[in-house]
Amino acid sequence: MSTAKNPSERRPKVWWSNAIFFLSIHFAAFYGIYRRPYWTVSTPSLLLALVIWQLSCFGITVGYHRLYSHRAFRATLPIRIVLAALGAMGFQGSIKWWCLRHRLHHRFTDDPVHDPYAASRGLFFSHMGWIFFKPKYEKLDEVDKDDLDNDPVVTFQHTYYVPIAIALGFVMPWLFGALWGDATGSFIWGGLVSRLAIWHCTFCVNSLAHWEGLQPYTDENTSRGNVILAILTCGEGNHNFHAFPHDFRSGPSKLDWDPSKWIIVALDKLGLAHELNRARDKDIQSALSWMKSKHHHDAQSSSSSSESSSGTSDEGEDSETTDELPLWTERELSEYVGEGKTRRCVLVINERVVDVSVYLNEHPGGPTLLRKYAYKPPGDSKDIGRNATWAFMGGMNKHSRAANRRLQEITVARMAEASQL
Ligand SMILES: [Zn+2]
Ligand SMILES: [Zn+2]
């Protein structure tokens, strides 16, 4: 749900420190290339730049994105420390800063107000324009962050982010270069030029991967799959997999270019990562076949009505399923929820009773969030004011078609009368 925009929201403050740093690095890198073109730089320095670029990229894709933003797998402490260090070397903010904005991006993809790098605001804005401003994201406080706050690696990296990033991003290449007598060349190429490569390749995921490419899984938002970007971004360019963010892969097919996925699998085999999440095959197949039938339908019909007619097939399934559900009173609902430790986690969304107990660990937003919106029987001491309908219908997330399908599957009843839940 896109709320009305007031003038102050449309004109956020310029983030001067960010803008000056960002532009200065660009200027310094280009001046460095002019003074020390690659043919004047030692081979070890050029290799170092390449390694820093790739390692930082993995810090962002495997660490910041899949591990921390989407909890797509779990990792041992040493791996979390390494990923936090590599991500900091990429100079894209702390894990906490990055993840909260990325979670907003997934919840409100393309929304010009709530998506920090909304593609709907143009290619330049989604690529790097957003970096220059300091908007107040009104939904940011509602994004779940308990997992981040409870991870000592995240809190330590957040507190000491600037010295860690400077040490690894600028000082370390210079020191390495000194070892082989080319400190300046290493600093220019490993510290500055590789920085631009890391930044712009990552930013392309927000810009080009929402602009050009294929949409095999969904067309509900602008995310697209693009193999060239996948190569440049350690696999993140298969971006149309947006609807399954809790999956540790950016594409389920063996043909998807996704080195980040391969690294996570290798870590799992070595016992350094575990609990790798995969979207259910059934859900992926259903997303693929929905898009195939839509393309087929669109190809058959040249009129614009094709879209609305293909869009209604899902809604038809919805109403059919709903009609078959039993009608419950609030008493029946309370009995179903139960008490104590065996209490079920149940949401009431649009008068439909949804038992999310089996879905808690699958939910991309995490189990804590679902529990906050769970139905509490009358007399429960805890707060009962959270409105799951509002949250599901766009207040907290623009849920995807895949999420709606899953919701139907775990809906157990309908409320007999309009309630205040
Ligand atoms: Zn995206
Ligand atoms: Zn993501």
Short mmCIF file of C-alpha atoms and ligand atoms in Angstrom, two decimals:
data_model
loop_
_atom_site.label_atom_id
_atom_site.label_comp_id
_atom_site.label_asym_id
_atom_site.label_seq_id
_atom_site.Cartn_x
_atom_site.Cartn_y
_atom_site.Cartn_z
CA MET A 1 0.00 0.00 0.00
CA SER A 2 1.52 3.24 -1.06
CA THR A 3 0.66 5.97 1.38
CA ALA A 4 0.10 9.60 0.50
CA LYS A 5 3.38 11.43 0.13
CA ASN A 6 3.91 14.68 1.90
CA PRO A 7 6.41 17.20 0.53
CA SER A 8 9.05 16.39 3.15
CA GLU A 9 9.02 12.72 2.12
CA ARG A 10 9.49 13.69 -1.51
CA ARG A 11 12.44 15.90 -0.68
CA PRO A 12 14.64 13.98 1.74
CA LYS A 13 17.79 15.58 3.11
CA VAL A 14 20.96 15.24 1.09
CA TRP A 15 23.32 12.80 2.79
CA TRP A 16 26.43 14.96 2.44
CA SER A 17 28.97 12.66 4.11
CA ASN A 18 27.87 9.71 1.97
CA ALA A 19 27.77 11.78 -1.21
CA ILE A 20 31.21 13.33 -0.64
CA PHE A 21 32.81 9.97 0.19
CA PHE A 22 31.16 8.24 -2.77
CA LEU A 23 32.15 10.92 -5.27
CA SER A 24 35.66 11.31 -3.83
CA ILE A 25 36.40 7.60 -4.29
CA HIS A 26 35.26 7.86 -7.92
CA PHE A 27 37.43 10.90 -8.52
CA ALA A 28 40.45 9.32 -6.76
CA ALA A 29 40.04 6.03 -8.67
CA PHE A 30 39.87 7.72 -12.07
CA TYR A 31 42.80 9.98 -11.21
CA GLY A 32 44.68 6.88 -10.02
CA ILE A 33 43.98 5.05 -13.30
CA TYR A 34 45.21 8.12 -15.20
CA ARG A 35 48.44 8.25 -13.17
CA ARG A 36 48.97 4.50 -12.99
CA PRO A 37 47.31 2.77 -15.95
CA TYR A 38 47.11 -1.00 -15.61
CA TRP A 39 50.18 -1.62 -17.79
CA THR A 40 52.32 0.26 -15.26
CA VAL A 41 51.04 -1.75 -12.31
CA SER A 42 52.66 -4.98 -11.13
CA THR A 43 50.84 -8.23 -11.85
CA PRO A 44 50.45 -9.10 -8.14
CA SER A 45 48.73 -5.73 -7.58
CA LEU A 46 46.28 -6.35 -10.42
CA LEU A 47 45.60 -9.86 -9.13
CA LEU A 48 45.07 -8.45 -5.66
CA ALA A 49 42.48 -6.02 -7.04
CA LEU A 50 40.66 -8.90 -8.73
CA VAL A 51 40.71 -11.02 -5.56
CA ILE A 52 39.48 -8.10 -3.39
CA TRP A 53 36.65 -7.43 -5.83
CA GLN A 54 35.51 -11.06 -5.85
CA LEU A 55 35.95 -11.69 -2.12
CA SER A 56 34.07 -8.50 -1.21
CA CYS A 57 31.36 -9.49 -3.64
CA PHE A 58 30.99 -12.87 -1.89
CA GLY A 59 30.94 -11.07 1.47
CA ILE A 60 27.93 -9.16 0.19
CA THR A 61 26.11 -11.95 -1.68
CA VAL A 62 26.75 -14.90 0.66
CA GLY A 63 27.00 -12.89 3.89
CA TYR A 64 25.01 -9.65 3.78
CA HIS A 65 22.36 -10.90 1.37
CA ARG A 66 21.65 -14.60 1.75
CA LEU A 67 22.86 -15.31 5.30
CA TYR A 68 21.90 -12.12 7.09
CA SER A 69 19.13 -10.40 5.10
CA HIS A 70 17.18 -13.54 4.22
CA ARG A 71 18.36 -16.10 6.80
CA ALA A 72 18.64 -18.54 3.88
CA PHE A 73 21.10 -20.69 5.82
CA ARG A 74 23.01 -20.70 9.09
CA ALA A 75 26.76 -20.47 9.45
CA THR A 76 29.31 -21.19 12.15
CA LEU A 77 30.95 -18.31 14.03
CA PRO A 78 34.24 -18.34 12.06
CA ILE A 79 32.33 -18.17 8.76
CA ARG A 80 30.15 -15.34 10.03
CA ILE A 81 33.27 -13.43 11.08
CA VAL A 82 34.92 -13.97 7.68
CA LEU A 83 31.77 -12.91 5.80
CA ALA A 84 31.34 -9.81 8.00
CA ALA A 85 34.96 -8.83 7.29
CA LEU A 86 34.65 -9.42 3.53
CA GLY A 87 31.38 -7.49 3.39
CA ALA A 88 32.92 -4.56 5.28
CA MET A 89 35.76 -4.60 2.75
CA GLY A 90 33.07 -3.93 0.10
CA PHE A 91 32.25 -0.58 1.78
CA GLN A 92 28.48 -0.85 1.53
CA GLY A 93 27.61 -0.06 5.13
CA SER A 94 27.37 -2.41 8.07
CA ILE A 95 25.46 -5.69 7.92
CA LYS A 96 22.69 -4.20 10.04
CA TRP A 97 22.37 -1.05 7.95
CA TRP A 98 22.39 -3.00 4.67
CA CYS A 99 20.04 -5.79 5.75
CA LEU A 100 17.31 -3.56 7.14
CA ARG A 101 17.13 -1.62 3.89
CA HIS A 102 17.24 -4.80 1.86
CA ARG A 103 14.39 -6.28 3.88
CA LEU A 104 12.41 -3.12 3.12
CA HIS A 105 13.23 -3.58 -0.58
CA HIS A 106 11.78 -7.09 -0.57
CA ARG A 107 8.71 -6.15 1.39
CA PHE A 108 7.81 -3.17 -0.74
CA THR A 109 9.54 -3.87 -4.04
CA ASP A 110 9.05 -0.99 -6.52
CA ASP A 111 7.09 1.12 -4.05
CA PRO A 112 8.37 4.66 -4.62
CA VAL A 113 7.97 5.56 -0.95
CA HIS A 114 8.96 2.44 0.98
CA ASP A 115 11.45 0.66 -1.32
CA PRO A 116 14.84 2.34 -0.64
CA TYR A 117 16.02 1.70 -4.20
CA ALA A 118 12.72 1.51 -6.04
CA ALA A 119 13.19 0.72 -9.73
CA SER A 120 9.96 2.62 -10.35
CA ARG A 121 11.92 5.82 -9.63
CA GLY A 122 14.18 5.31 -12.61
CA LEU A 123 17.38 3.52 -13.51
CA PHE A 124 19.74 6.15 -12.10
CA PHE A 125 17.90 6.41 -8.78
CA SER A 126 17.77 2.65 -8.24
CA HIS A 127 21.44 2.30 -9.19
CA MET A 128 23.05 5.02 -7.10
CA GLY A 129 20.75 8.05 -6.81
CA TRP A 130 19.38 6.76 -3.50
CA ILE A 131 22.85 6.90 -1.96
CA PHE A 132 22.84 10.68 -1.98
CA PHE A 133 19.76 11.06 0.22
CA LYS A 134 18.84 10.37 3.79
CA PRO A 135 15.13 9.69 3.75
CA LYS A 136 13.16 8.68 6.79
CA TYR A 137 11.82 5.25 5.98
CA GLU A 138 8.62 5.15 7.97
CA LYS A 139 8.39 1.35 7.82
CA LEU A 140 12.00 0.75 8.84
CA ASP A 141 11.23 0.47 12.56
CA GLU A 142 8.76 -2.28 11.82
CA VAL A 143 11.27 -4.43 9.98
CA ASP A 144 12.32 -7.40 12.10
CA LYS A 145 15.84 -7.03 13.40
CA ASP A 146 15.96 -9.22 16.49
CA ASP A 147 18.13 -11.78 14.73
CA LEU A 148 20.64 -9.07 13.76
CA ASP A 149 20.70 -7.52 17.23
CA ASN A 150 21.27 -10.94 18.79
CA ASP A 151 24.26 -11.82 16.64
CA PRO A 152 27.50 -10.57 18.28
CA VAL A 153 29.27 -10.55 14.90
CA VAL A 154 26.65 -8.16 13.51
CA THR A 155 26.68 -5.84 16.51
CA PHE A 156 30.48 -5.76 16.68
CA GLN A 157 30.76 -5.07 12.95
CA HIS A 158 28.08 -2.36 13.22
CA THR A 159 29.90 -0.62 16.09
CA TYR A 160 33.36 -0.73 14.51
CA TYR A 161 32.31 -0.68 10.88
CA VAL A 162 34.28 2.42 9.81
CA PRO A 163 37.71 1.35 11.17
CA ILE A 164 37.19 -2.23 9.93
CA ALA A 165 36.22 -1.05 6.45
CA ILE A 166 39.14 1.40 6.22
CA ALA A 167 41.63 -1.19 7.49
CA LEU A 168 40.51 -3.91 5.09
CA GLY A 169 39.45 -1.77 2.14
CA PHE A 170 42.28 0.78 2.01
CA VAL A 171 45.15 -0.07 4.38
CA MET A 172 45.34 -3.79 3.63
CA PRO A 173 45.87 -3.43 -0.18
CA TRP A 174 48.52 -0.80 0.47
CA LEU A 175 50.35 -3.09 2.94
CA PHE A 176 50.17 -6.05 0.59
CA GLY A 177 51.53 -3.92 -2.23
CA ALA A 178 54.43 -2.85 -0.01
CA LEU A 179 55.40 -6.52 0.24
CA TRP A 180 56.13 -6.66 -3.49
CA GLY A 181 57.28 -3.07 -3.84
CA ASP A 182 54.16 -1.60 -5.42
CA ALA A 183 52.23 -0.05 -2.52
CA THR A 184 50.79 2.77 -4.64
CA GLY A 185 49.70 0.52 -7.49
CA SER A 186 48.06 -1.89 -5.04
CA PHE A 187 46.30 0.95 -3.24
CA ILE A 188 44.99 2.47 -6.47
CA TRP A 189 43.83 -0.80 -8.02
CA GLY A 190 43.05 -2.90 -4.92
CA GLY A 191 41.72 -0.06 -2.77
CA LEU A 192 40.06 2.32 -5.23
CA VAL A 193 39.38 0.71 -8.61
CA SER A 194 38.18 -2.58 -7.12
CA ARG A 195 35.90 -0.50 -4.86
CA LEU A 196 34.13 0.92 -7.91
CA ALA A 197 33.79 -2.58 -9.35
CA ILE A 198 32.22 -3.90 -6.13
CA TRP A 199 29.89 -0.95 -5.80
CA HIS A 200 28.64 -0.77 -9.33
CA CYS A 201 28.24 -4.51 -9.81
CA THR A 202 26.17 -4.71 -6.62
CA PHE A 203 24.19 -1.62 -7.56
CA CYS A 204 23.38 -3.22 -10.92
CA VAL A 205 21.31 -5.79 -9.01
CA ASN A 206 19.08 -2.94 -7.86
CA SER A 207 19.03 -1.18 -11.20
CA LEU A 208 19.68 -3.36 -14.29
CA ALA A 209 18.31 -6.54 -12.68
CA HIS A 210 15.03 -4.67 -12.21
CA TRP A 211 15.11 -3.33 -15.75
CA GLU A 212 16.35 -5.83 -18.32
CA GLY A 213 16.06 -9.62 -18.43
CA LEU A 214 13.69 -12.54 -18.14
CA GLN A 215 10.82 -13.08 -15.74
CA PRO A 216 10.36 -16.84 -15.48
CA TYR A 217 8.99 -16.84 -11.90
CA THR A 218 6.92 -13.71 -11.49
CA ASP A 219 5.90 -10.47 -13.12
CA GLU A 220 4.43 -9.00 -9.94
CA ASN A 221 7.42 -6.73 -9.61
CA THR A 222 10.20 -5.46 -11.86
CA SER A 223 12.82 -8.07 -10.84
CA ARG A 224 14.42 -9.86 -13.79
CA GLY A 225 16.97 -12.55 -14.52
CA ASN A 226 20.04 -11.55 -16.46
CA VAL A 227 22.95 -13.93 -17.04
CA ILE A 228 25.52 -11.19 -17.72
CA LEU A 229 24.71 -9.61 -14.39
CA ALA A 230 24.83 -13.03 -12.73
CA ILE A 231 28.42 -13.38 -13.93
CA LEU A 232 29.32 -9.89 -12.69
CA THR A 233 27.62 -10.29 -9.31
CA CYS A 234 28.63 -13.78 -8.13
CA GLY A 235 25.21 -15.10 -9.09
CA GLU A 236 22.83 -12.39 -7.91
CA GLY A 237 21.77 -11.41 -11.41
CA ASN A 238 19.20 -14.24 -11.51
CA HIS A 239 17.08 -11.70 -9.74
CA ASN A 240 13.60 -12.84 -10.73
CA PHE A 241 13.81 -15.42 -7.93
CA HIS A 242 12.69 -12.48 -5.73
CA ALA A 243 9.54 -14.33 -4.71
CA PHE A 244 11.61 -16.98 -2.89
CA PRO A 245 14.07 -14.85 -0.90
CA HIS A 246 14.54 -17.43 1.87
CA ASP A 247 16.07 -19.87 -0.64
CA PHE A 248 19.88 -19.95 -0.41
CA ARG A 249 20.04 -20.13 -4.20
CA SER A 250 19.32 -17.31 -6.60
CA GLY A 251 18.03 -19.94 -8.99
CA PRO A 252 17.16 -23.62 -8.48
CA SER A 253 18.45 -24.84 -11.84
CA LYS A 254 21.90 -26.37 -12.20
CA LEU A 255 22.29 -24.12 -15.25
CA ASP A 256 21.89 -20.94 -13.21
CA TRP A 257 25.24 -19.21 -12.87
CA ASP A 258 25.46 -18.86 -9.12
CA PRO A 259 28.93 -19.17 -7.49
CA SER A 260 27.45 -17.90 -4.20
CA LYS A 261 25.19 -20.96 -4.14
CA TRP A 262 28.15 -23.24 -4.85
CA ILE A 263 30.11 -21.70 -1.98
CA ILE A 264 27.21 -22.21 0.43
CA VAL A 265 26.90 -25.85 -0.66
CA ALA A 266 30.66 -26.31 -0.16
CA LEU A 267 30.45 -24.74 3.32
CA ASP A 268 27.59 -27.10 4.12
CA LYS A 269 29.63 -30.12 3.03
CA LEU A 270 32.51 -28.94 5.22
CA GLY A 271 30.18 -28.60 8.21
CA LEU A 272 30.61 -24.81 8.28
CA ALA A 273 27.06 -23.98 7.17
CA HIS A 274 23.78 -25.72 7.91
CA GLU A 275 19.99 -25.48 7.62
CA LEU A 276 20.11 -24.47 3.97
CA ASN A 277 16.62 -23.30 2.97
CA ARG A 278 15.15 -24.29 -0.35
CA ALA A 279 11.79 -23.14 -1.64
CA ARG A 280 9.47 -26.09 -2.12
CA ASP A 281 9.72 -27.57 -5.59
CA LYS A 282 5.95 -27.46 -5.80
CA ASP A 283 5.94 -23.68 -5.26
CA ILE A 284 8.69 -23.09 -7.81
CA GLN A 285 6.95 -25.26 -10.41
CA SER A 286 3.67 -23.54 -9.81
CA ALA A 287 5.29 -20.10 -10.26
CA LEU A 288 6.96 -21.28 -13.46
CA SER A 289 3.81 -22.77 -14.92
CA TRP A 290 1.76 -19.71 -14.01
CA MET A 291 4.18 -17.50 -15.91
CA LYS A 292 4.29 -19.93 -18.84
CA SER A 293 0.52 -19.96 -19.14
CA LYS A 294 0.47 -16.20 -18.88
CA HIS A 295 2.99 -15.83 -21.70
CA HIS A 296 1.02 -18.31 -23.75
CA HIS A 297 -2.17 -16.40 -23.09
CA ASP A 298 -0.52 -13.08 -23.92
CA ALA A 299 0.84 -14.50 -27.15
CA GLN A 300 -2.61 -15.68 -28.17
CA SER A 301 -4.34 -12.46 -27.43
CA SER A 302 -3.20 -9.12 -28.73
CA SER A 303 -5.75 -7.24 -26.71
CA SER A 304 -4.93 -5.85 -23.28
CA SER A 305 -7.79 -7.88 -21.76
CA SER A 306 -5.56 -10.96 -21.84
CA GLU A 307 -3.77 -9.85 -18.72
CA SER A 308 -6.87 -9.43 -16.64
CA SER A 309 -8.36 -12.73 -17.78
CA SER A 310 -5.19 -14.69 -17.00
CA GLY A 311 -4.91 -12.91 -13.68
CA THR A 312 -8.33 -14.08 -12.58
CA SER A 313 -7.53 -17.79 -12.81
CA ASP A 314 -5.74 -17.67 -9.47
CA GLU A 315 -8.50 -15.69 -7.85
CA GLY A 316 -10.94 -18.35 -9.03
CA GLU A 317 -8.91 -21.00 -7.22
CA ASP A 318 -8.93 -18.80 -4.12
CA SER A 319 -12.67 -18.51 -3.87
CA GLU A 320 -13.21 -22.20 -4.57
CA THR A 321 -10.88 -23.18 -1.74
CA THR A 322 -12.43 -20.65 0.63
CA ASP A 323 -15.96 -21.98 0.00
CA GLU A 324 -14.96 -25.45 1.12
CA LEU A 325 -13.63 -24.27 4.47
CA PRO A 326 -15.53 -24.86 7.71
CA LEU A 327 -17.09 -21.85 9.40
CA TRP A 328 -15.82 -21.21 12.92
CA THR A 329 -16.94 -19.09 15.81
CA GLU A 330 -14.38 -17.38 18.01
CA ARG A 331 -14.84 -20.12 20.59
CA GLU A 332 -13.90 -22.77 18.06
CA LEU A 333 -10.93 -20.68 17.03
CA SER A 334 -9.75 -20.37 20.66
CA GLU A 335 -10.10 -24.11 21.16
CA TYR A 336 -8.09 -24.77 18.00
CA VAL A 337 -5.32 -22.41 19.08
CA GLY A 338 -5.07 -24.19 22.44
CA GLU A 339 -3.03 -23.20 25.45
CA GLY A 340 0.43 -23.29 26.91
CA LYS A 341 3.40 -24.69 25.10
CA THR A 342 1.32 -26.61 22.58
CA ARG A 343 -0.48 -23.46 21.45
CA ARG A 344 -0.70 -23.17 17.70
CA CYS A 345 0.44 -20.05 15.89
CA VAL A 346 -2.66 -18.91 14.03
CA LEU A 347 -3.29 -15.73 12.06
CA VAL A 348 -6.69 -14.38 11.09
CA ILE A 349 -6.36 -12.73 7.70
CA ASN A 350 -9.45 -11.42 5.95
CA GLU A 351 -11.61 -13.60 8.20
CA ARG A 352 -9.63 -16.65 7.16
CA VAL A 353 -7.96 -18.72 9.84
CA VAL A 354 -4.41 -19.50 8.81
CA ASP A 355 -2.39 -22.01 10.83
CA VAL A 356 1.20 -20.89 10.34
CA SER A 357 2.64 -23.33 12.93
CA VAL A 358 4.12 -25.48 10.16
CA TYR A 359 5.29 -22.45 8.23
CA LEU A 360 7.13 -20.56 10.99
CA ASN A 361 10.65 -21.37 9.85
CA GLU A 362 9.78 -21.04 6.19
CA HIS A 363 8.48 -17.49 6.47
CA PRO A 364 10.97 -15.06 4.92
CA GLY A 365 10.15 -12.47 7.60
CA GLY A 366 11.01 -14.96 10.36
CA PRO A 367 8.93 -16.69 13.04
CA THR A 368 9.09 -13.80 15.54
CA LEU A 369 7.17 -11.57 13.19
CA LEU A 370 4.42 -14.15 12.63
CA ARG A 371 4.10 -14.71 16.37
CA LYS A 372 3.59 -10.97 16.88
CA TYR A 373 0.50 -11.08 14.68
CA ALA A 374 -0.81 -14.42 15.95
CA TYR A 375 -4.32 -14.67 17.31
CA LYS A 376 -4.43 -14.51 21.11
CA PRO A 377 -7.47 -16.03 22.81
CA PRO A 378 -9.61 -13.65 24.93
CA GLY A 379 -8.12 -13.06 28.35
CA ASP A 380 -4.57 -13.52 27.12
CA SER A 381 -2.27 -11.25 29.03
CA LYS A 382 -0.19 -10.36 25.99
CA ASP A 383 -1.13 -7.70 23.48
CA ILE A 384 -3.88 -8.65 21.05
CA GLY A 385 -3.90 -5.47 19.02
CA ARG A 386 -1.86 -6.51 15.98
CA ASN A 387 -3.86 -6.70 12.83
CA ALA A 388 -2.68 -9.58 10.65
CA THR A 389 -4.97 -8.57 7.78
CA TRP A 390 -3.40 -5.13 7.58
CA ALA A 391 0.10 -6.59 7.82
CA PHE A 392 -0.49 -9.23 5.15
CA MET A 393 -2.39 -7.01 2.73
CA GLY A 394 0.45 -4.52 2.32
CA GLY A 395 0.92 -2.87 5.71
CA MET A 396 4.06 -4.88 6.37
CA ASN A 397 4.70 -6.55 3.04
CA LYS A 398 3.39 -6.68 -0.49
CA HIS A 399 2.96 -10.45 -0.49
CA SER A 400 3.63 -12.30 -3.69
CA ARG A 401 1.38 -14.65 -5.63
CA ALA A 402 3.49 -17.54 -4.29
CA ALA A 403 2.87 -16.33 -0.72
CA ASN A 404 -0.87 -16.07 -1.39
CA ARG A 405 -0.88 -19.60 -2.75
CA ARG A 406 0.92 -20.87 0.34
CA LEU A 407 -1.55 -18.99 2.53
CA GLN A 408 -4.45 -20.83 0.88
CA GLU A 409 -2.75 -24.14 1.57
CA ILE A 410 -2.51 -23.58 5.31
CA THR A 411 -5.90 -21.91 5.73
CA VAL A 412 -7.95 -24.15 8.00
CA ALA A 413 -11.28 -22.31 8.41
CA ARG A 414 -13.25 -19.14 7.88
CA MET A 415 -14.68 -17.03 10.66
CA ALA A 416 -18.46 -17.27 10.77
CA GLU A 417 -18.97 -13.63 11.51
CA ALA A 418 -17.01 -10.45 11.01
CA SER A 419 -14.78 -10.14 14.04
CA GLN A 420 -12.54 -7.46 15.44
CA LEU A 421 -9.44 -9.64 15.09
ZN ZN B 1 15.52 -6.59 -6.02
ZN ZN B 2 17.20 -10.19 -1.50
#
